[in-house]
């Protein structure tokens, strides 16, 4: 925010200090600590008042005699306000008082200690505890992308890069997986990156200024909602980041000789991206980044690729209805006991492995816990006592962790010996468990120090004492004795004074203004000795002090102040010790999280009656075979009847493409998704909902499911459908699994059928691009392909046709359906019987090619019937048809289409009304 020109200069020392600091943070909202409040002045005050819905007041005047706008929030409950600012797209600079105001000479020293941005928050309330919060660094070098994923709240830091013609698409899929809260890039590359990732539209939609990316002041208040998941906040850094400088930054940060220890030599673009992210967090977090202890390099090919559409339409971690976790694969599997395990499970689901060895390592470990119920239950119980070690550690590094955090850390680490003991019983049965056992460090020294030092239930504040146990620090014990003695001295004094003066209700109290005082009620004032010095008159009595009382007060207050300071010092030392163990704590945390996920997957397998999939390599002989497969999410819901399991066989010889036909609501979509989900789960290293499953390694799963609502993207639905289909045809390989649901539904029948037909042919015939495919379609004409293309097989969902209705069996059987059952669907939906009967008549006539017999209105006799040769245009001959012909659907947004539809409907109704 630049308002140097318009902002008046201030004429108090405090405002002068404010403006000096604000000048260094023109783009941030400055939360300026004043006593118990964070205050905002000038423009910032107006923005804060609007975004936070707090009162805008005035304080004093500036140099021009104008009142200074002011808004404030209480420091002890700042988090929700911070959250609102961040979600509205602002960055907040936190400016603290750096000395105790009581001892300050002149204006209290203040400094910005941290800038909070969407990608760097660590506050518990600003984060979802079972999801990562990524800051992504991005660089683009021609056709090469470098990507760094940094979760500042946990210390996870990894890099990769993408090369070649499809690098942008791969990078985009990776970003969709990470769902970063914020992306940091170079200002000079911004336009190119936004273009390549399709982010241009975000500016206008979010009310962001086109050049700066900072929210426009007007726009932001209205759009005070979360940034859409696929368009993170953007931080554009000025200047450049040459490789040499990037290397140096990282080498210095990690304290290593070179980056070869991380295996990062061949990842130059990734290194540059990491340096961008690191520079950004160092700048915003004032160098408090000690928990970034390691850089991990990964290859894009390590994981099965899931583009954004596939992630969404398979409802892996967010559902299509409200983007929440409800009814997602994650929800069904999430039996994790810790937040860390929850985050890891989520990450695993979005990063299925492609190495059969690594998958089997996980399966072996899951299998151990499937087979051993007691160990599983005991492990789960120990895990339940483990807190979020990763985020506690990050808060410790940022000095925002309090004593409760360290007590939680202590309690968590105390579980580690129990977990190791449980692992020891089973570690010969799975190499992964052996490794976890070795990686878990109980950190005994740290734990015993924390046990000795910290009380069990410390207060939230770390500056007001009450944190440290008696007997831990001799100096502290001494001060406590002094303060305690003096307090009992005061109690004794009261007793003595009551006896000496004969005032039975004499009281000794304390307040901040007078310190300790003696209070006497009006009725006994005559007994007050002359040595008492009067300080204050109340309605019911008077307050006095005496010199000896003041002497003791001095001792008590001094001791208490010293106690608070000393306790804080001790606490800070402990926090520092925790930070020194960052690497070991992180390793332990990762091992505990992994164990948590493995146990959770075992729990899911047991409660869902899943089987261990057999993983086979990819190749021409690969076969995907599922016996009695189920949809993991649907089967967990109450459908009013048991879920019907189904078999699947896909291979490259005869069963490459399965065409699935059947009436609406028969279970086609469910079936093809369940195959995708089972395949994905197998790659995650999970057991799968089936009686038996043989799953070959797959490089990608593609889906094109349903006519999704893409209004937010401002593109026509059909265009989206086609671009997603194009993505599949261009990128699917022999190793891919493709799920197509109702391709071509978004356009006219003949167009749609032709496109669907061509898509099947392409997937069947193009060498190198012959993915295993499941194709659910309402075009029963497509079933003719089985006779023509050797690797296409027809299946349909069995139904029983009774007299007047269709009963669904949800059983997939070999063969084609010869009809679309649309009329049955209409009947199920409750169309009147007469209309249904009539529709059947018309259908029959059309199928016979004999035209439709038009009934005269109200007439029952056949005499008045005419025959109408039916074509589309005949039916539609109406003035609006002319207008419809002029419409180009592909160039319309869904909103425009809706508007046009509304208009046409209104016209039709009007013409009815007037005729
Ligand atoms: P289609 O795609 O053929 O229109 P869906 O796959 O959307 O049908 O399924 C419609 C509904 O049928 C589901 O919401 C579910 O309630 C039920 N259903 C689908 N498959 C099964 C099954 N295998 N067992 C039991 N109910 C099922
Ligand atoms: Mg369907």
CSV table of C-alpha atoms in Angstrom, one decimal, residues 445-625:
chain,number,residue,atom,x,y,z
A,445,UNK,CA,17.8,-35.8,28.0
A,446,UNK,CA,15.4,-33.2,26.6
A,447,UNK,CA,12.4,-35.0,28.0
A,448,UNK,CA,13.9,-35.3,31.5
A,449,UNK,CA,14.8,-31.7,31.5
A,450,UNK,CA,11.3,-30.7,30.5
A,451,UNK,CA,9.9,-33.0,33.1
A,452,UNK,CA,12.1,-31.4,35.8
A,453,UNK,CA,11.5,-27.9,34.7
A,454,UNK,CA,7.9,-27.4,33.7
A,455,UNK,CA,4.8,-27.7,35.9
A,456,UNK,CA,2.0,-29.9,34.5
A,457,UNK,CA,-0.5,-27.2,33.8
A,458,UNK,CA,1.3,-24.0,33.0
A,459,UNK,CA,-0.6,-20.8,32.1
A,460,UNK,CA,-0.9,-19.5,28.6
A,461,UNK,CA,1.2,-16.5,29.3
A,462,UNK,CA,5.0,-17.1,29.5
A,463,UNK,CA,5.7,-13.8,31.2
A,464,UNK,CA,3.7,-14.0,34.3
A,465,UNK,CA,5.4,-16.8,36.1
A,466,UNK,CA,3.9,-20.1,37.3
A,467,UNK,CA,5.7,-22.1,34.7
A,468,UNK,CA,8.7,-23.6,36.5
A,469,UNK,CA,8.6,-26.3,39.2
A,470,UNK,CA,9.9,-25.7,42.7
A,471,UNK,CA,13.3,-27.2,43.1
A,472,UNK,CA,14.4,-26.8,39.6
A,473,UNK,CA,16.3,-23.5,40.0
A,474,UNK,CA,17.8,-22.5,43.4
A,475,UNK,CA,17.7,-18.8,42.6
A,476,UNK,CA,14.0,-19.1,41.7
A,477,UNK,CA,13.3,-21.0,44.9
A,478,UNK,CA,15.0,-18.3,46.9
A,479,UNK,CA,12.9,-15.5,45.3
A,480,UNK,CA,9.8,-17.5,45.8
A,481,UNK,CA,10.6,-18.0,49.5
A,482,UNK,CA,11.1,-14.3,49.8
A,483,UNK,CA,7.9,-13.4,48.1
A,484,UNK,CA,6.1,-16.1,50.1
A,485,UNK,CA,7.5,-15.1,53.4
A,486,UNK,CA,6.6,-11.5,52.8
A,487,UNK,CA,3.1,-12.5,52.0
A,488,UNK,CA,2.8,-14.5,55.2
A,489,UNK,CA,4.3,-11.5,57.0
A,490,UNK,CA,1.5,-9.3,55.6
A,491,UNK,CA,-1.1,-11.8,56.8
A,492,UNK,CA,0.5,-11.8,60.2
A,493,UNK,CA,0.6,-8.0,60.2
A,494,UNK,CA,-3.1,-7.9,59.6
A,495,UNK,CA,-3.7,-10.1,62.6
A,496,UNK,CA,-1.4,-8.0,64.7
A,497,UNK,CA,-3.0,-4.7,63.6
A,498,UNK,CA,-6.5,-6.0,64.3
A,499,UNK,CA,-5.4,-6.8,67.9
A,500,UNK,CA,-3.4,-3.6,68.4
A,501,UNK,CA,-6.1,-1.2,67.1
A,502,UNK,CA,-9.2,-3.2,68.0
A,503,UNK,CA,-10.6,-2.8,64.5
A,504,UNK,CA,-12.2,-6.2,63.8
A,505,UNK,CA,-12.7,-5.9,60.1
A,506,UNK,CA,-9.4,-4.3,59.2
A,507,UNK,CA,-8.2,-5.5,55.8
A,508,UNK,CA,-5.0,-5.5,53.8
A,509,UNK,CA,-5.5,-5.3,50.1
A,510,UNK,CA,-3.6,-4.6,46.9
A,511,UNK,CA,-4.1,-2.6,43.8
A,512,UNK,CA,-1.9,-1.4,41.0
A,513,UNK,CA,-2.2,2.2,41.9
A,514,UNK,CA,-1.4,2.2,45.6
A,515,UNK,CA,0.2,-1.2,46.0
A,516,UNK,CA,-0.6,-2.7,49.5
A,517,UNK,CA,-2.9,-0.7,51.7
A,518,UNK,CA,-4.9,-1.1,54.9
A,519,UNK,CA,-8.6,-0.5,54.6
A,520,UNK,CA,-10.8,0.6,57.5
A,521,UNK,CA,-14.5,1.1,57.4
A,522,UNK,CA,-16.1,4.4,58.4
A,523,UNK,CA,-17.5,3.0,61.7
A,524,UNK,CA,-14.0,2.3,63.0
A,525,UNK,CA,-12.1,5.3,61.7
A,526,UNK,CA,-11.8,6.7,65.2
A,527,UNK,CA,-9.6,3.8,66.2
A,528,UNK,CA,-7.0,4.4,63.4
A,529,UNK,CA,-3.6,5.0,64.9
A,530,UNK,CA,-1.7,8.3,64.0
A,531,UNK,CA,1.1,6.3,62.3
A,532,UNK,CA,-1.3,5.3,59.4
A,533,UNK,CA,-0.9,7.6,56.4
A,534,UNK,CA,-4.2,8.3,54.6
A,535,UNK,CA,-4.2,7.5,50.9
A,536,UNK,CA,-7.8,7.3,49.6
A,537,UNK,CA,-11.3,7.9,50.8
A,538,UNK,CA,-14.1,5.5,49.7
A,539,UNK,CA,-17.8,5.7,50.3
A,540,UNK,CA,-17.7,3.1,53.1
A,541,UNK,CA,-14.2,3.7,54.5
A,542,UNK,CA,-10.7,4.9,54.0
A,543,UNK,CA,-7.4,3.4,52.8
A,544,UNK,CA,-4.0,3.9,54.6
A,545,UNK,CA,-0.4,2.9,54.2
A,546,UNK,CA,2.4,2.5,56.7
A,547,UNK,CA,6.1,2.7,56.0
A,548,UNK,CA,6.8,-0.9,57.1
A,549,UNK,CA,4.0,-2.1,54.8
A,550,UNK,CA,5.6,-0.2,51.9
A,551,UNK,CA,9.0,-1.7,52.7
A,552,UNK,CA,7.5,-5.3,52.5
A,553,UNK,CA,5.7,-4.3,49.3
A,554,UNK,CA,8.9,-3.3,47.7
A,555,UNK,CA,10.4,-6.7,48.5
A,556,UNK,CA,7.4,-8.6,47.3
A,557,UNK,CA,7.0,-6.7,44.1
A,558,UNK,CA,10.6,-6.8,43.4
A,559,UNK,CA,10.8,-10.5,44.1
A,560,UNK,CA,7.7,-11.2,41.9
A,561,UNK,CA,9.1,-9.2,39.0
A,562,UNK,CA,12.4,-11.1,39.3
A,563,UNK,CA,10.5,-14.4,39.5
A,564,UNK,CA,8.6,-13.6,36.3
A,565,UNK,CA,11.7,-12.6,34.5
A,566,UNK,CA,13.7,-15.6,35.7
A,567,UNK,CA,10.9,-18.0,34.8
A,568,UNK,CA,10.7,-16.5,31.4
A,569,UNK,CA,14.5,-16.8,31.0
A,570,UNK,CA,14.4,-20.4,32.1
A,571,UNK,CA,11.5,-21.0,29.7
A,572,UNK,CA,13.4,-19.4,26.8
A,573,UNK,CA,16.4,-21.6,27.5
A,574,UNK,CA,14.2,-24.7,27.3
A,575,UNK,CA,12.6,-23.5,24.1
A,576,UNK,CA,16.0,-22.9,22.7
A,577,UNK,CA,17.1,-26.5,23.7
A,578,UNK,CA,14.0,-27.8,21.8
A,579,UNK,CA,15.1,-25.8,18.7
A,580,UNK,CA,18.6,-27.3,19.0
A,581,UNK,CA,17.0,-30.8,18.6
A,582,UNK,CA,14.9,-29.7,15.6
A,583,UNK,CA,16.3,-32.3,13.2
A,584,UNK,CA,15.8,-35.2,15.7
A,585,UNK,CA,12.3,-34.0,16.6
A,586,UNK,CA,11.4,-33.8,12.9
A,587,UNK,CA,12.7,-37.3,12.2
A,588,UNK,CA,10.8,-38.7,15.1
A,589,UNK,CA,7.7,-36.8,14.2
A,590,UNK,CA,7.9,-38.2,10.6
A,591,UNK,CA,8.3,-41.7,11.9
A,592,UNK,CA,5.4,-41.4,14.3
A,593,UNK,CA,3.2,-39.9,11.6
A,594,UNK,CA,4.1,-42.8,9.2
A,595,UNK,CA,3.3,-45.3,11.9
A,596,UNK,CA,0.0,-43.5,12.5
A,597,UNK,CA,-0.9,-43.8,8.9
A,598,UNK,CA,0.0,-47.4,8.6
A,599,UNK,CA,-2.1,-48.3,11.7
A,600,UNK,CA,-4.9,-46.2,10.3
A,601,UNK,CA,-4.8,-48.0,7.0
A,602,UNK,CA,-4.8,-51.3,8.9
A,603,UNK,CA,-7.8,-50.1,10.9
A,604,UNK,CA,-9.7,-49.1,7.7
A,605,UNK,CA,-8.8,-52.5,6.2
A,606,UNK,CA,-10.2,-54.4,9.1
A,607,UNK,CA,-13.3,-52.4,9.6
A,608,UNK,CA,-14.0,-52.3,5.8
A,609,UNK,CA,-13.1,-55.9,5.2
A,610,UNK,CA,-10.5,-55.0,2.6
A,611,UNK,CA,-7.9,-57.3,1.0
A,612,UNK,CA,-4.3,-56.9,0.3
A,613,UNK,CA,-3.8,-56.1,-3.4
A,614,UNK,CA,-1.3,-57.9,-5.5
A,615,UNK,CA,0.9,-55.4,-7.2
A,616,UNK,CA,2.3,-56.4,-10.6
A,617,UNK,CA,4.7,-54.5,-12.9
A,618,UNK,CA,3.5,-52.6,-15.9
A,619,UNK,CA,3.9,-54.3,-19.3
A,620,UNK,CA,2.0,-55.8,-22.3
A,621,UNK,CA,0.9,-58.8,-20.1
A,622,UNK,CA,-0.3,-56.6,-17.3
A,623,UNK,CA,-3.7,-57.4,-16.1
A,624,UNK,CA,-6.0,-55.5,-13.8
A,625,UNK,CA,-8.3,-58.0,-12.1
